[in-house]
XYZ file of C-alpha atoms in Angstrom:
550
model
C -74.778 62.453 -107.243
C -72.555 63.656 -110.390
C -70.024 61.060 -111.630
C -69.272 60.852 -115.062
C -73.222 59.558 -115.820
C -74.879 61.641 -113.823
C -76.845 64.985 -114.250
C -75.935 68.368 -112.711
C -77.039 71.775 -113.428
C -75.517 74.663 -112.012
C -76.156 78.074 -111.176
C -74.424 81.278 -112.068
C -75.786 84.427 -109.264
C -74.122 86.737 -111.326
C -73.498 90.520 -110.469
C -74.472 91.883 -113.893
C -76.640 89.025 -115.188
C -77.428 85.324 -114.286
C -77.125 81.569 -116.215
C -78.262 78.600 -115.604
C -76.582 75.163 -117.376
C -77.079 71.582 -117.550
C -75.070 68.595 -118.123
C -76.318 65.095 -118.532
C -73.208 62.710 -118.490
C -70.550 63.440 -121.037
C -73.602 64.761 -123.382
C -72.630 68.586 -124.388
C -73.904 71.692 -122.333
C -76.820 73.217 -122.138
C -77.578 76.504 -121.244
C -81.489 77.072 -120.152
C -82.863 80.296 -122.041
C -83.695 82.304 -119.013
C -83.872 85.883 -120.720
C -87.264 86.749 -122.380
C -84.524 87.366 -125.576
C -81.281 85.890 -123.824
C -79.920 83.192 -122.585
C -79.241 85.012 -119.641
C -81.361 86.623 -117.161
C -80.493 90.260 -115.961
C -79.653 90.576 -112.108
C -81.589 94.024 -111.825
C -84.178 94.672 -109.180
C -86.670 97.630 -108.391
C -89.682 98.862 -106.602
C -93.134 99.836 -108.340
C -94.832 101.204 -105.387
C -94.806 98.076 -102.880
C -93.645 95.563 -105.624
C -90.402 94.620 -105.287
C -89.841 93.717 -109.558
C -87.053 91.564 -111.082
C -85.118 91.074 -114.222
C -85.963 93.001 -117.544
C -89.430 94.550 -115.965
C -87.102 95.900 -113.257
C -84.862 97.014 -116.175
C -87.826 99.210 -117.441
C -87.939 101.286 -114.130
C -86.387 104.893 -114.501
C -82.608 104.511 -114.323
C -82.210 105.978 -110.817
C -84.601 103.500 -109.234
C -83.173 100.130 -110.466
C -80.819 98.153 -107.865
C -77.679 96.948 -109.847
C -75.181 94.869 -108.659
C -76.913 93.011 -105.575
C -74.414 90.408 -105.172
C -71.803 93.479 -104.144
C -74.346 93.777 -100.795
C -72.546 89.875 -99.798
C -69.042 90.834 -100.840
C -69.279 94.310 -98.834
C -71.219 92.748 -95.796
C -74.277 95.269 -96.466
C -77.347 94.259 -94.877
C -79.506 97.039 -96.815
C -79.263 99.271 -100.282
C -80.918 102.489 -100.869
C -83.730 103.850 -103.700
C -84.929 107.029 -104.257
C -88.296 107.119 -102.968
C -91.345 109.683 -102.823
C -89.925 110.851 -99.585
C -86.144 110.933 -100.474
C -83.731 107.901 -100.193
C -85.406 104.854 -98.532
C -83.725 101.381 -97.499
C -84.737 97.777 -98.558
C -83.262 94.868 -97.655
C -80.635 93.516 -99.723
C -81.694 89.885 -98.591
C -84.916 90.258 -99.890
C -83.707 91.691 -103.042
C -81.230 88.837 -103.331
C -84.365 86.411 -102.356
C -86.760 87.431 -105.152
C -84.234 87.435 -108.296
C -83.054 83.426 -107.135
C -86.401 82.463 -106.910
C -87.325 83.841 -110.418
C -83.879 82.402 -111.751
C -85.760 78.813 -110.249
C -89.065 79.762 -112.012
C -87.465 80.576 -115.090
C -85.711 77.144 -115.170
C -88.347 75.474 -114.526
C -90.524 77.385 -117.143
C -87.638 76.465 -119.463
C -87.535 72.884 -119.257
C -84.807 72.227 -116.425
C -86.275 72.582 -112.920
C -84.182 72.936 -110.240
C -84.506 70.367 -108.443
C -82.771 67.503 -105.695
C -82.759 64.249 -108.293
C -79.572 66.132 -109.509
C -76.011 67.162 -108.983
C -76.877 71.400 -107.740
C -74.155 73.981 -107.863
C -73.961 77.388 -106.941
C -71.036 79.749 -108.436
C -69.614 81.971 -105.703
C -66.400 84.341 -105.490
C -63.150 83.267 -104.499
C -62.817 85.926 -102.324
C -65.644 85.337 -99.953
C -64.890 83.932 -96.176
C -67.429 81.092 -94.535
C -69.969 83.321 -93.267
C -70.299 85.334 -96.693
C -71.035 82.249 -98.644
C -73.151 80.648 -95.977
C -75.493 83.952 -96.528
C -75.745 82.962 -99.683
C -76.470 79.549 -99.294
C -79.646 80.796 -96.613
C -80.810 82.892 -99.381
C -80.832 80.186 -102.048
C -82.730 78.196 -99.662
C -84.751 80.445 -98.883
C -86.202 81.048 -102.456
C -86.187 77.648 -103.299
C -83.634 76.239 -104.654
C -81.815 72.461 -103.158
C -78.947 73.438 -101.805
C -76.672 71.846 -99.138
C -73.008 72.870 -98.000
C -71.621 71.419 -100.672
C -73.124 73.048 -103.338
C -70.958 75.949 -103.537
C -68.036 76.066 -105.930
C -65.373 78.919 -106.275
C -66.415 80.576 -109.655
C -62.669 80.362 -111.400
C -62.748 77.222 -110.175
C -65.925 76.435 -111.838
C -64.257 78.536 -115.193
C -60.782 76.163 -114.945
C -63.121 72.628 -114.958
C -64.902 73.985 -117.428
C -62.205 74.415 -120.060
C -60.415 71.165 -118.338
C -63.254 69.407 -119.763
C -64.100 71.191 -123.220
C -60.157 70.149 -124.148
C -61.217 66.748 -123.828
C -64.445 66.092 -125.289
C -64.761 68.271 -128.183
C -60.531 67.905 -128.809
C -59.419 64.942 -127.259
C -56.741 66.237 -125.567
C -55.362 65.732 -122.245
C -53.703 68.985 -120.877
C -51.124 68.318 -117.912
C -49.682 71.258 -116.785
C -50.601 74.477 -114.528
C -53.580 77.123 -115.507
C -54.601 79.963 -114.909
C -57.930 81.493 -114.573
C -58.498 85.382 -114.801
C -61.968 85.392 -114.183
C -63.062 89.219 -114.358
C -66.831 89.516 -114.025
C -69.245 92.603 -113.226
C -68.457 92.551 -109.117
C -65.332 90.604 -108.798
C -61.875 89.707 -110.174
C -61.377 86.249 -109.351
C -57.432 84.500 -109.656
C -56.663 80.779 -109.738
C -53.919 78.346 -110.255
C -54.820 75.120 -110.894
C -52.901 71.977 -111.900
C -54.800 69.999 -114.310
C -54.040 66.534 -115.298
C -56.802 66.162 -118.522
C -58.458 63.419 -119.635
C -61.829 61.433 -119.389
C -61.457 61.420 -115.455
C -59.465 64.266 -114.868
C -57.498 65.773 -111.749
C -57.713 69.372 -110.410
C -55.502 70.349 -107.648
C -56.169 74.091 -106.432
C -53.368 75.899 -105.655
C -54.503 79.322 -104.818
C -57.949 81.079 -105.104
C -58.237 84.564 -104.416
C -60.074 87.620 -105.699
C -60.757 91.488 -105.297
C -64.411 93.413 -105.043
C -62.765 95.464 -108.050
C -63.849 94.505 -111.720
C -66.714 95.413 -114.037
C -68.485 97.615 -112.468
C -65.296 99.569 -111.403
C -64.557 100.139 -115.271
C -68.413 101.460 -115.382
C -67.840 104.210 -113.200
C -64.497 104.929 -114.551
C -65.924 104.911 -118.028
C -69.257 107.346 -116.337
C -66.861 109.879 -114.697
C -65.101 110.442 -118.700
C -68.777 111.204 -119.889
C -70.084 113.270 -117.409
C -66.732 115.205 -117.520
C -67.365 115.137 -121.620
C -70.882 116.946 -121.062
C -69.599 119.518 -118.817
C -67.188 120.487 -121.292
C -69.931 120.910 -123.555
C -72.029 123.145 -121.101
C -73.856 120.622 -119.079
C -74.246 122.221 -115.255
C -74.733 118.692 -113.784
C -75.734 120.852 -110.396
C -78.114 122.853 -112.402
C -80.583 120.136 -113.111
C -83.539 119.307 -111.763
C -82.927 116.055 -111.359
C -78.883 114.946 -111.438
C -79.066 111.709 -109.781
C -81.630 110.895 -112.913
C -78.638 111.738 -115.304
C -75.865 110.057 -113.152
C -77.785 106.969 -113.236
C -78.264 107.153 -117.142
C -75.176 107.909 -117.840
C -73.809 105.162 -116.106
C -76.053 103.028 -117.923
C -75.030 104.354 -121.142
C -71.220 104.152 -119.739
C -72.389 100.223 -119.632
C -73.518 100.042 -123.217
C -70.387 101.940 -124.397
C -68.458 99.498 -122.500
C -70.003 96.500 -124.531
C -70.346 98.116 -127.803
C -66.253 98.893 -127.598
C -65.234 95.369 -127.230
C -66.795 95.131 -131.308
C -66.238 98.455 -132.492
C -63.394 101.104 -132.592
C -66.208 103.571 -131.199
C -69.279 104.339 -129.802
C -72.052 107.868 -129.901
C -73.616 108.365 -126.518
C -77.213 109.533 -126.970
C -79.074 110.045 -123.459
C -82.612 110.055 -123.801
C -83.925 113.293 -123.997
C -87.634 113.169 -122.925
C -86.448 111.672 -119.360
C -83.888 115.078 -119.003
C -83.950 117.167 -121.811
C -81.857 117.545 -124.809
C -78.400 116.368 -124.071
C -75.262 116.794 -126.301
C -74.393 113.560 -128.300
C -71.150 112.090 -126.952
C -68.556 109.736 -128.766
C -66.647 107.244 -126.613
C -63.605 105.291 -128.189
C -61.674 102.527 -127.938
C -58.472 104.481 -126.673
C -60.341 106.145 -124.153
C -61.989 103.189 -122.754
C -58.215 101.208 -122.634
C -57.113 104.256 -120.536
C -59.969 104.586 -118.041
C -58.994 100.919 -118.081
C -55.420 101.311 -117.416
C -55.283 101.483 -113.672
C -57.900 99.095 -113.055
C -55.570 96.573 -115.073
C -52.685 97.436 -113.482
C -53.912 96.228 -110.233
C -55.204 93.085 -112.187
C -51.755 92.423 -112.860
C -50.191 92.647 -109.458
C -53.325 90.501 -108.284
C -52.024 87.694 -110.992
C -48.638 88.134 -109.522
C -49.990 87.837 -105.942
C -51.292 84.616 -106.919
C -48.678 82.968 -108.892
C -46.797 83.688 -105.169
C -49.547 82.149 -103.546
C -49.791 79.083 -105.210
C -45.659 78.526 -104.546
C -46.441 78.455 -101.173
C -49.270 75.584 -101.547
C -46.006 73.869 -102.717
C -44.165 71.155 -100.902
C -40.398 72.529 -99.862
C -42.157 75.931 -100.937
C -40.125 78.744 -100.991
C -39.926 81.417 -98.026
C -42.014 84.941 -98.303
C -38.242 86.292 -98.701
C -37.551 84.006 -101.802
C -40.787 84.513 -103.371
C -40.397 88.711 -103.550
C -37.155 88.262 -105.269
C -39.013 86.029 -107.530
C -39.793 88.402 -110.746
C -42.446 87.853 -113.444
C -40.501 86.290 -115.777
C -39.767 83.115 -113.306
C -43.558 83.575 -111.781
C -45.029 82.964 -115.333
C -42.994 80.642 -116.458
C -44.693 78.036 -114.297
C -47.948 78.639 -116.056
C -48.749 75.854 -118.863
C -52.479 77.533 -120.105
C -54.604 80.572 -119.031
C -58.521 81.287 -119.570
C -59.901 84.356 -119.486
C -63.506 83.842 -118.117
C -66.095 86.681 -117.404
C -67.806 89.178 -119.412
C -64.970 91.393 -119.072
C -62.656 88.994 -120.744
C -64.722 90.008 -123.833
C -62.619 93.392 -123.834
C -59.578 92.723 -126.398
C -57.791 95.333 -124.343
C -57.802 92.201 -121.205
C -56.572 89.259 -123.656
C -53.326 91.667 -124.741
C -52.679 92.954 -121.165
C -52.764 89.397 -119.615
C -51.411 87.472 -122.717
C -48.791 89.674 -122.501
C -47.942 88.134 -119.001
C -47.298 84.742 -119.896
C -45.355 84.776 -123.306
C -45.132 80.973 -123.193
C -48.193 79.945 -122.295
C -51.529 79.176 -124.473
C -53.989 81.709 -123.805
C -57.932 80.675 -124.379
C -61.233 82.325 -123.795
C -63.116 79.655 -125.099
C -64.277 76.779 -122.474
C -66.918 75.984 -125.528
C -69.187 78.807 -124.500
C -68.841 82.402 -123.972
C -66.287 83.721 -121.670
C -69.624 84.747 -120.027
C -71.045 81.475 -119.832
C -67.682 79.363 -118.754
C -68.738 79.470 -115.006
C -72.092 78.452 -115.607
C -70.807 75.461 -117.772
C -68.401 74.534 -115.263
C -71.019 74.437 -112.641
C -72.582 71.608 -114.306
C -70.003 69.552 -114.909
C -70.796 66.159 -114.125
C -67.412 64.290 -113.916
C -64.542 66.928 -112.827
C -65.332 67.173 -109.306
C -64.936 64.209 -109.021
C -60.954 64.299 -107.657
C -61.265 68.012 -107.099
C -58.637 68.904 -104.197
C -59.082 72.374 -102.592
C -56.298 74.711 -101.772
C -57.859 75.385 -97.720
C -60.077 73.070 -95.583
C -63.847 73.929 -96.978
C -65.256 72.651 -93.193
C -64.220 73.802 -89.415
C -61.745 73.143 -87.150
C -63.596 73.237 -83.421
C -61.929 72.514 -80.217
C -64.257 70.812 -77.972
C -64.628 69.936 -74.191
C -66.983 69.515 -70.665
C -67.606 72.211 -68.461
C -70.440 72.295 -65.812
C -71.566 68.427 -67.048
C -72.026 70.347 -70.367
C -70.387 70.106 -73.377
C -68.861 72.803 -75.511
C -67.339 74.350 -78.400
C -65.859 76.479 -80.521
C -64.100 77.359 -83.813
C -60.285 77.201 -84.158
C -60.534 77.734 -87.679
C -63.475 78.416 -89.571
C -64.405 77.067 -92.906
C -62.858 78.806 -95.949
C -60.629 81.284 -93.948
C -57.967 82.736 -95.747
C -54.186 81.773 -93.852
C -52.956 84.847 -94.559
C -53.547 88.004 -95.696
C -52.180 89.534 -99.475
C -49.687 91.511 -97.792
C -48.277 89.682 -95.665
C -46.315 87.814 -98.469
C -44.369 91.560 -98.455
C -43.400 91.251 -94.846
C -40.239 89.289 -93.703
C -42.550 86.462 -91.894
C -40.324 82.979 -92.788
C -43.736 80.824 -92.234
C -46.856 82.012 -93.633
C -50.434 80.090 -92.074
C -53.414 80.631 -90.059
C -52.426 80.197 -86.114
C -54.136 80.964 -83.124
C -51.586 80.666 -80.027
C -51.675 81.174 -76.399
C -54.550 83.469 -75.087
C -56.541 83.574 -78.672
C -56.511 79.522 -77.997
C -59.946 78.947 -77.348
C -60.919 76.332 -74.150
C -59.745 76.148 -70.557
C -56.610 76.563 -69.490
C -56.369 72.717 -67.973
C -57.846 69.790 -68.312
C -58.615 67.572 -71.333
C -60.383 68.170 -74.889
C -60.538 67.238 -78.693
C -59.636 68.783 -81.890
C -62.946 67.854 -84.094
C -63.391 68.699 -87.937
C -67.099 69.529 -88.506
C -68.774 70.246 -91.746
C -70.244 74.220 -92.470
C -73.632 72.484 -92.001
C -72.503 71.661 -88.389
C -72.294 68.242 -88.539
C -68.994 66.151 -87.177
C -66.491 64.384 -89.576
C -64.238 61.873 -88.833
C -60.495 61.583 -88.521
C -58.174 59.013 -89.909
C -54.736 60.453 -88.669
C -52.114 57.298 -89.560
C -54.063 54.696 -90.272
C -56.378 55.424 -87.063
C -59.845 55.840 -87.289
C -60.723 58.618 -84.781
C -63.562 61.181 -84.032
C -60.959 63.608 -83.204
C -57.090 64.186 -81.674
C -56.566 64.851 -77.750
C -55.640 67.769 -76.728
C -54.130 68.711 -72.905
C -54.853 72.023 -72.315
C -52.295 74.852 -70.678
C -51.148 78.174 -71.311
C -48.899 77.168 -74.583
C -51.310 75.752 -77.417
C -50.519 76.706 -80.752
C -52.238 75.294 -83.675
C -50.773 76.186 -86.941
C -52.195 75.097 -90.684
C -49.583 75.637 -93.332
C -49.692 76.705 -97.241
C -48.494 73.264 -97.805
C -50.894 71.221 -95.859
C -48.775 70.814 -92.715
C -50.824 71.209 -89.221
C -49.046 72.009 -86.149
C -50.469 70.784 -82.895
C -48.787 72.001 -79.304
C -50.202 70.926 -76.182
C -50.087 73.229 -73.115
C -47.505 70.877 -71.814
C -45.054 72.081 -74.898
C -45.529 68.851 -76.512
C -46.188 68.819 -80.327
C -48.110 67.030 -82.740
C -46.804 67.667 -87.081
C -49.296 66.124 -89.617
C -49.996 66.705 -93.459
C -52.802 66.550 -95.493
C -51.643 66.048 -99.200
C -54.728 68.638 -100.284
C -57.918 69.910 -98.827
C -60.668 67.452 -100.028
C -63.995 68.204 -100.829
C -66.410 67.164 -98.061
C -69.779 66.268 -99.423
C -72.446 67.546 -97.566
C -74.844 64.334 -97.893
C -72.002 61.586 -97.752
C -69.890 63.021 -94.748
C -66.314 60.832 -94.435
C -63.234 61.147 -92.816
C -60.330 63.743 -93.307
C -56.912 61.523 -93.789
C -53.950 63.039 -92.460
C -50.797 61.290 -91.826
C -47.869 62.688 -89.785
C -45.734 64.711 -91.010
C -42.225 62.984 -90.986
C -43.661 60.219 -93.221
C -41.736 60.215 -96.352
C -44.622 58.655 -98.647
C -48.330 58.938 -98.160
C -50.486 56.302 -96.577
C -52.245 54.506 -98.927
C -55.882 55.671 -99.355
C -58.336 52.223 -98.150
C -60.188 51.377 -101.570
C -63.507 52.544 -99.289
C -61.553 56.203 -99.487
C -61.070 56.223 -102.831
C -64.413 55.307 -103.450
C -66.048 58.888 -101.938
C -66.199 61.156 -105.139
C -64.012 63.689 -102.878
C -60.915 61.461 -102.858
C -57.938 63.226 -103.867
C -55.638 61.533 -106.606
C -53.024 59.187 -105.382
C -49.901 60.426 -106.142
């Protein structure tokens, strides 16, 4: 599995298009030619009749019948998407959509010399922003069509960005970088944030300290970019209404608004000439750079206060980190001055108009948008690195907190916290709150209101993990129950336990390993008045998820 010898490959789902990479040791890497003249295989889907059709055939459908943008259908919870049909709009299922394209992505590998299968490392990209049950939709799907995944194959995609570059320092530079970075990772469906500190090298170590994201990138821009053209043909006489068919010209003009949006990240402008034997002679538009920047401008904006949001997030990861109140007084100037490095990652980093909004941010710091592959490809390369997730230390518990106990001879379950839960939401860093965490208290406590139970940690995959709280090896803490349990998880890896009785139980985990689906292990915690961490046992450090002693 991985290791600095091994072989992963690793797949990028992408909104807009789709990669897939492959790494064998410390060897360079490679990115599988999955286009029929790209690298990269478009994430476009359609219906001929009663074929569902995939990638660049898909591509050749009219304009109004092609389903863009899939992926959105997971990060909006949307179980179906609508096409124009013989009979007006009819529904498919986004699942099955979702289903076909990741089993051609497989076939395509395959075809392509790098099959996608279990005698190697497999990652899936996903975006920071989704919750448990969003990504474990995704992980159905994938196995669904095909392809080996397990719990542990999915990776947060700026995550995926930040190892990527963590590694090209070192083996095409030599260098080492120690510091903090940041990853603005702006793709076709999501904006994706971390901050991550890196300590470079051969074997390096990745601490996350936040991950978050917004359903508010590429595609946004396309629209904004669509509504400046359609307004620049009505000035010119075009009665949008008037047509015959003006869903046909929405839908080309937003793929032209697509083109335009490329074109202008190489060239100070760019003529807009719809096809006229699908709607008749349209006027010929020109689209510039200036114009693009300031259907940009509010988009960016909110970029911006996103970066700031998680620059406050990732204090709060922070041992001793600084109250809610403190952190609003903090400005940008102190915010960025923690930041050592930032990547730009994404397709949409290819827009110069992103590298001198967000350079601007962090005067100090280096700015890249080179991992050694496209700012396009840097999530795909990260995916299938074989040595970085190694000591990879999350920034929230990637598994489930159940509470457990016997009722009627039988026992029973249920979540406390559930895998990949956000503590808190964006806003409530703007609210006077001293203590900022996930809790559940009192009546949202789930179990009886007497007897006896246990705290458990289970894996997404449902299967139990083990405990070593102070040395003790343990399948999972007592807990009396009563009408005053709390249980609290901090931003800085403190858990708060309180029995119904009032009695209280403080613990720390230095960070949030990764739990390896096929090598399940123990989660170390150690109480929290400890001055020092216990020692890892040299069996601990062994698991590929240990977390760096410090």
């Amino acid at each position: 599995m991985g290791g600095a010898h091994g072989h992963a490959v690793g797949v990028d789902f992408g909104t807009s298009t789709s990669l897939v990479a492959t790494r064998a040791g410390r060897r360079p890497v490679e990115i599988a030619p999955l286009g029929r003249t790209t690298r990269w295989f478009p994430s476009l889907a359609g219906y001929r009749g009663e074929t569902l059709l995939v990638g660049e055939d898909a591509d050749a459908l009219p304009s109004d019948q092609v389903i863009r943008s899939i992926k959105r259908a997971i990060t909006d919870n949307q179980e179906t998407v609508s096409l124009p049909g013989p009979g007006g709009l009819q529904t498919v299922s986004a699942d099955d959509v979702m289903i076909a394209l990741l089993a051609e992505i497989g076939e395509r590998a395959a075809r392509a010399g790098e099959p996608l299968t279990a005698d190697r490392e497999f990652r899936l990209g996903c975006p920071a922003m989704w919750d448990g049950p969003q990504r474990q939709r995704l992980l159905d799907l994938a196995a669904k069509a095909g392809l080996p995944v397990d719990d542990s194959a999915l990776v947060d995609e700026p995550i995926a960005a930040g190892i990527a570059w963590v590694t090209h320092r070192f083996l095409a530079h030599g260098e080492r970088p120690e510091g903090r970075l940041l990853v603005f990772d702006m793709g076709g469906g999501t904006l994706d944030i971390a901050v991550l500190d890196v300590v470079g090298g051969a074997h390096p170590e990745i601490s996350v300290l936040t991950a978050l994201g917004t359903a508010y990138a590429g595609d946004a821009l396309d629209h904004a970019i669509a509504r400046d053209l359609l307004e620049g043909l009505g000035a010119r006489g075009v009665d949008l209404e008037a047509l015959r068919h003006p869903e046909l010209l929405r839908a080309l003009v937003l793929r032209a608004a697509r083109d335009a949006k490329v074109s202008l990240s190489r060239l100070p402008e760019h003529r807009i000439v719809l096809p006229s034997r699908q709607i008749g002679h349209m006027p010929v538009l020109t689209y510039s750079r200036e114009q693009l920047e300031e259907a940009f401008r509010e988009q960016m904006d909110n970029a911006e206060q996103l970066v700031w949001a998680a620059l406050r997030a990732a204090q709060l990861t922070e041992r001793g980190s600084r109250s809610p109140s403190e952190l609003r007084a903090m400005g940008p100037a102190e915010l960025s001055g923690d930041i050592d490095y930032v990547l730009l990652a994404g397709g949409m980093s290819r827009i110069p108009y992103v590298e001198r909004r967000i350079g601007a941010l962090f005067p100090n710091a280096q700015v890249f948008d080179n991992a050694g592959v496209q700012p396009d490809e840097a999530i795909v390369a990260g995916l299938a690195d074989t040595a970085s997730y190694e000591r990879l230390n999350l920034h929230r518990p990637g598994f489930d907190f159940v509470v457990e106990w016997e009722e009627g001879g039988q026992v029973r379950q249920e979540i406390l916290y559930a895998a990949y839960t956000p503590f808190y939401e964006p806003w409530q860093v703007l609210t006077g709150q001293s203590n900022l965490g996930y809790e559940r208290r009192d009546r949202a406590f789930p179990g009886p209101q007497q007897g006896i139970g246990r705290l458990r940690v289970r894996a997404t995959s449902g299967e139990p993990l083990g405990l070593k709280f102070d040395g003790q090896v343990m399948d999972g803490l007592r807990l009396n129950f009563g009408h005053k349990m709390i249980f609290k998880l901090y931003c800085d890896g403190r858990i708060l336990i309180q029995h119904g009785s009032g009695s209280r139980i403080q613990m720390r985990v230095d960070r949030w390993p990764v739990i390896r689906g096929r090598d399940h292990a123990q989660l170390v915690l150690r109480s929290a008045e400890e001055s020092a961490p216990t020692p890892p046992t040299p069996w601990y450090m062994e698991k590929e998820w240990a977390p760096p002693i410090r």
